Tab-separated table of C-alpha atoms in Angstrom:
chain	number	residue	atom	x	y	z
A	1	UNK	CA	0.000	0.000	0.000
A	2	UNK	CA	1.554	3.083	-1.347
A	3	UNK	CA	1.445	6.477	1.196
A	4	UNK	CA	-1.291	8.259	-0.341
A	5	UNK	CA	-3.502	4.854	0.247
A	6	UNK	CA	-2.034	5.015	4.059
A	7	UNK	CA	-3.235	8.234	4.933
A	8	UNK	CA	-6.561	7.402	3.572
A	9	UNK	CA	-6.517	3.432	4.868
A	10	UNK	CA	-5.622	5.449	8.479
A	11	UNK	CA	-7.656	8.316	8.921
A	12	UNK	CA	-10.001	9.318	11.379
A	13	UNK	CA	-13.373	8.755	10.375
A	14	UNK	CA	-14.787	10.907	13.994
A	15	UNK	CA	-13.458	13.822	12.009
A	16	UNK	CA	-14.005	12.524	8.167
A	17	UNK	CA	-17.656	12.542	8.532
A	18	UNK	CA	-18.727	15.627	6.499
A	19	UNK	CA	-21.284	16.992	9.485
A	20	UNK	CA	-18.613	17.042	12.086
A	21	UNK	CA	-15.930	18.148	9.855
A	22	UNK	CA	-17.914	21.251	9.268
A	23	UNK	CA	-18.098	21.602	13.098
A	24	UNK	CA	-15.006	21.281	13.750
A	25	UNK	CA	-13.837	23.868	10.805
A	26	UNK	CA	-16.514	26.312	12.651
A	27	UNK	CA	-14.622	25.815	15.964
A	28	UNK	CA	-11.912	25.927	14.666
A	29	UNK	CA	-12.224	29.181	12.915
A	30	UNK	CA	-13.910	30.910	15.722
A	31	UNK	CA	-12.758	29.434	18.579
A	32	UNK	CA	-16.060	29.059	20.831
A	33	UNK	CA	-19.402	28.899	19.429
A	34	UNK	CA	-23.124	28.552	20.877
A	35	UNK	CA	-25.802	25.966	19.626
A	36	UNK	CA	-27.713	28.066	18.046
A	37	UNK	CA	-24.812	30.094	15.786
A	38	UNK	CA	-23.401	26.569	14.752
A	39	UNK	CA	-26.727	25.638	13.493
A	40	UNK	CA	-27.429	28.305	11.857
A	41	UNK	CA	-23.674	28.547	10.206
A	42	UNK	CA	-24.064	24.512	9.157
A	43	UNK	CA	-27.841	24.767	8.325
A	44	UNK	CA	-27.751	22.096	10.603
A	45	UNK	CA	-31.320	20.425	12.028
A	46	UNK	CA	-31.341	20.606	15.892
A	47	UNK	CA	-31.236	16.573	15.841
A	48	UNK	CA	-28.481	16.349	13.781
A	49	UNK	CA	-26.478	18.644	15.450
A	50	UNK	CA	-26.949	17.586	18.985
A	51	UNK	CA	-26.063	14.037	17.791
A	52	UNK	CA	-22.828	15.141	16.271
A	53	UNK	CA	-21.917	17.438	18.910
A	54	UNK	CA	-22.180	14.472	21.322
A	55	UNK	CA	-20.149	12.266	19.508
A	56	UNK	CA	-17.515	15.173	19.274
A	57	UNK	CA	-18.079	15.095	23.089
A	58	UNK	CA	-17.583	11.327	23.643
A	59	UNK	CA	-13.993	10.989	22.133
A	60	UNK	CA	-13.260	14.372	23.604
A	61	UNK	CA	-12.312	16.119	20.497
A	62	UNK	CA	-15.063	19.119	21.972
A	63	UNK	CA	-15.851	20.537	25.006
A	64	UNK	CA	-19.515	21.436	25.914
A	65	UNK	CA	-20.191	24.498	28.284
A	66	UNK	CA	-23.800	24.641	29.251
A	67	UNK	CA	-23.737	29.388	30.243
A	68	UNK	CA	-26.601	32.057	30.714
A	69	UNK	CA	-26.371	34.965	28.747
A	70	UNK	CA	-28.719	36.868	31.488
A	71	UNK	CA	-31.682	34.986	31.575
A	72	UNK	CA	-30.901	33.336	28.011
A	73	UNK	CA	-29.746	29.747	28.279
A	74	UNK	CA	-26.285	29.090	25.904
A	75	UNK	CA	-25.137	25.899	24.924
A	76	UNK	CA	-21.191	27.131	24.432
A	77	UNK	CA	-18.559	24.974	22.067
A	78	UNK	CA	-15.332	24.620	22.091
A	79	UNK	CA	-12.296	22.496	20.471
A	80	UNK	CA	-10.269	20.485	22.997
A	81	UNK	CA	-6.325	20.666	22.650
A	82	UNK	CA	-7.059	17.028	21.529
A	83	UNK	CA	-10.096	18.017	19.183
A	84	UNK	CA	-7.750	21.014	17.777
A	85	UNK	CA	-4.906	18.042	17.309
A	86	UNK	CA	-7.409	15.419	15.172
A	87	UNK	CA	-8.317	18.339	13.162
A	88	UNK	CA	-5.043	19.173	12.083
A	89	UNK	CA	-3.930	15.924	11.843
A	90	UNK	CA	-7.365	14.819	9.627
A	91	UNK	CA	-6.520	17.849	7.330
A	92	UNK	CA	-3.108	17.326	7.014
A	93	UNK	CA	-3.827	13.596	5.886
A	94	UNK	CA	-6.484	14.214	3.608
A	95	UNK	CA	-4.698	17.158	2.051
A	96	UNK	CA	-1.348	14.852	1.220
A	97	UNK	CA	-3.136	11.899	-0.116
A	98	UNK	CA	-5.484	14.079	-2.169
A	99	UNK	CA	-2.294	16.330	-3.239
A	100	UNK	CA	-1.787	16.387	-7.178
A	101	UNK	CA	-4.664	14.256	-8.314
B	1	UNK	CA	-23.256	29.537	5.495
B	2	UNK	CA	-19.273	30.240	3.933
B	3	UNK	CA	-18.112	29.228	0.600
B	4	UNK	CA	-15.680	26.184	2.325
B	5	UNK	CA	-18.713	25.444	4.586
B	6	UNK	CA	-20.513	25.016	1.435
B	7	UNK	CA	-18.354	22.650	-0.213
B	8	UNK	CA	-18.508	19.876	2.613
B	9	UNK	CA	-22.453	20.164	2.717
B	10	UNK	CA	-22.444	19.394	-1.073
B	11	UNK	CA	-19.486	16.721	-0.876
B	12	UNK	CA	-20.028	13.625	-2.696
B	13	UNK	CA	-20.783	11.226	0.286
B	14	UNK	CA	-20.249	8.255	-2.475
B	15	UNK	CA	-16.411	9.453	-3.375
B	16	UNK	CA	-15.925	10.381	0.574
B	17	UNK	CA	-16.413	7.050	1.926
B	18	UNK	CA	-12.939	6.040	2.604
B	19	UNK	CA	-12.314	2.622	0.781
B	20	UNK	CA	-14.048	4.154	-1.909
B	21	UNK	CA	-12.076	7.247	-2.344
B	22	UNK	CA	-8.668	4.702	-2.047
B	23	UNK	CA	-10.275	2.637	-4.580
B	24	UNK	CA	-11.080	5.853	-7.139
B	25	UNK	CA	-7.662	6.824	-6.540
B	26	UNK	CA	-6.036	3.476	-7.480
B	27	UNK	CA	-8.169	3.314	-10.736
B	28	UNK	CA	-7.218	7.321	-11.247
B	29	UNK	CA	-3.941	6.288	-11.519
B	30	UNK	CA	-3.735	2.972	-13.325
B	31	UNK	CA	-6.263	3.412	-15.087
B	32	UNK	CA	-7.539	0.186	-14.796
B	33	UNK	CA	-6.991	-3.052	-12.138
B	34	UNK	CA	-8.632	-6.530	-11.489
B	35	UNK	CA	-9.973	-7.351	-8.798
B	36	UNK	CA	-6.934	-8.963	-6.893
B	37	UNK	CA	-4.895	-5.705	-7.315
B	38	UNK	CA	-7.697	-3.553	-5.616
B	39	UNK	CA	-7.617	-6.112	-3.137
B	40	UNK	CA	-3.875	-6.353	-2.674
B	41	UNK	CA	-3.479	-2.455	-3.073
B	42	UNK	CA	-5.960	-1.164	-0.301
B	43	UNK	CA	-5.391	-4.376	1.673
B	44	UNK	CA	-9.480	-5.023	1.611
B	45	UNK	CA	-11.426	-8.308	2.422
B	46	UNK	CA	-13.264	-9.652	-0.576
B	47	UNK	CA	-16.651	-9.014	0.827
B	48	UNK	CA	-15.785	-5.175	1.479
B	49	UNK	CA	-13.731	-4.144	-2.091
B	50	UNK	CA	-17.106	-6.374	-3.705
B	51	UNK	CA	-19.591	-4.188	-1.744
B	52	UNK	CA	-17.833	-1.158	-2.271
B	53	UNK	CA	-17.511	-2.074	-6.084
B	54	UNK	CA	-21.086	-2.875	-6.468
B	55	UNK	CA	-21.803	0.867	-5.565
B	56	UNK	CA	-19.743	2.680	-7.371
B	57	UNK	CA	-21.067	0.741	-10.303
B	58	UNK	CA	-24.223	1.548	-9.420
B	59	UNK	CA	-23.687	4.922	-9.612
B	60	UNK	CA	-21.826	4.340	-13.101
B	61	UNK	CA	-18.591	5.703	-11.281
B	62	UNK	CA	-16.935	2.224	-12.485
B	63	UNK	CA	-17.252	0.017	-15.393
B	64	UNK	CA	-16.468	-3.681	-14.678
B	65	UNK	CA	-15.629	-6.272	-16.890
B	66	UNK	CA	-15.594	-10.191	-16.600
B	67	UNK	CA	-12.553	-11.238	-18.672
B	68	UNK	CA	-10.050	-14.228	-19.144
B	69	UNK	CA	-6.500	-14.217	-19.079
B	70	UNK	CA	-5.967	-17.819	-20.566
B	71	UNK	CA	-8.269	-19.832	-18.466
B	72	UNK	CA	-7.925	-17.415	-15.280
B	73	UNK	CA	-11.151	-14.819	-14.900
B	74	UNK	CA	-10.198	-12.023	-14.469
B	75	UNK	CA	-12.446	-8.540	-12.691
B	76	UNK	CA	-11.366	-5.526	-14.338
B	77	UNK	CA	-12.470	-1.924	-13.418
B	78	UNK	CA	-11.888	1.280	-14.288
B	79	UNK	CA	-13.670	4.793	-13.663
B	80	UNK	CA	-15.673	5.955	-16.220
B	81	UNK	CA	-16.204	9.608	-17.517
B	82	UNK	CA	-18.632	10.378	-14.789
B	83	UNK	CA	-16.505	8.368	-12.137
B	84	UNK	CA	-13.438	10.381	-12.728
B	85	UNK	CA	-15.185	13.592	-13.419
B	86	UNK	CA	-16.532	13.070	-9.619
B	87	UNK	CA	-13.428	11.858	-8.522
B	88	UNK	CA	-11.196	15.393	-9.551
B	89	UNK	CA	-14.500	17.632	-9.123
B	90	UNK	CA	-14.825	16.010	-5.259
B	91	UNK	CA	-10.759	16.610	-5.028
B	92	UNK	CA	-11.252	19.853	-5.703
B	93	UNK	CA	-13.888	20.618	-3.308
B	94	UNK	CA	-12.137	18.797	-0.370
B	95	UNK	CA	-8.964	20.303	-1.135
B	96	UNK	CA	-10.861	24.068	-1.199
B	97	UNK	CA	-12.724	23.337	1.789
B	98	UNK	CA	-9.661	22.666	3.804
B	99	UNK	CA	-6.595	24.835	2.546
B	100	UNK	CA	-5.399	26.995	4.929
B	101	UNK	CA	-5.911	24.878	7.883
């Protein structure tokens, strides 16, 4: 199996999915984000995003801050050093096997 | 919802799929491989490289053909038009969406 086949064989599918790739681009870019501005920024449905944002959770790739904005309940995201890490390393991957097609 | 956002919404879920983005890639550059090479190449089981065959025929990404070499069948595939015109145009896409990480 040559390199390019490697990186693709290898890589991790938590991030490859396209849902919680775009979540993790959003987090990336902006550092901390609330439920309702990464569903609107994804056009994400509320299901679908709660389910991905758990499974970001579970391997600990996000971190999930349940805040009040006054009275206004905010469900605050955030990349994990580890999350930040995956991402990098998914992009990375994905941009060298994909490289010069 | 951003232009790299965008892209991963509209990604071709058929070309993401891992084994079927190694396999794409293998027939991108050979241009075409039996069976056993596929197999040998992306190190896949029989019943996985078969399933994942069966739908990119399906979606006329591949064209397979039943040949002999002397009395040994042989599986043949390569991508057709539309297979390797969603192969480059889903290259470009991923590639867009995640430059500049």
């Amino acid at each position: 199996m040559n390199r390019q086949l490697q990186e693709l064989a290898q890589i991790d599918r938590l991030v490859h999915e396209p849902a919680r790739l775009m979540i993790m681009m959003i987090l990336n870019d902006v550092g901390e984000a609330d439920f309702l501005y990464l569903q609107r920024e994804g056009e994400f449905t509320q299901g679908n995003l709660s389910s991905h944002l758990s499974k970001l959770e579970e391997a600990s790739y996000i971190k999930i801050e349940k805040k009040f904005k006054g009275k206004l309940p905010l469900t605050v995201c955030r990349l994990t050093p580890k999350g930040r890490e995956a991402f990098r390393s998914y992009s990375r991957s994905i941009l060298s096997a994909l490289k010069g097609i």
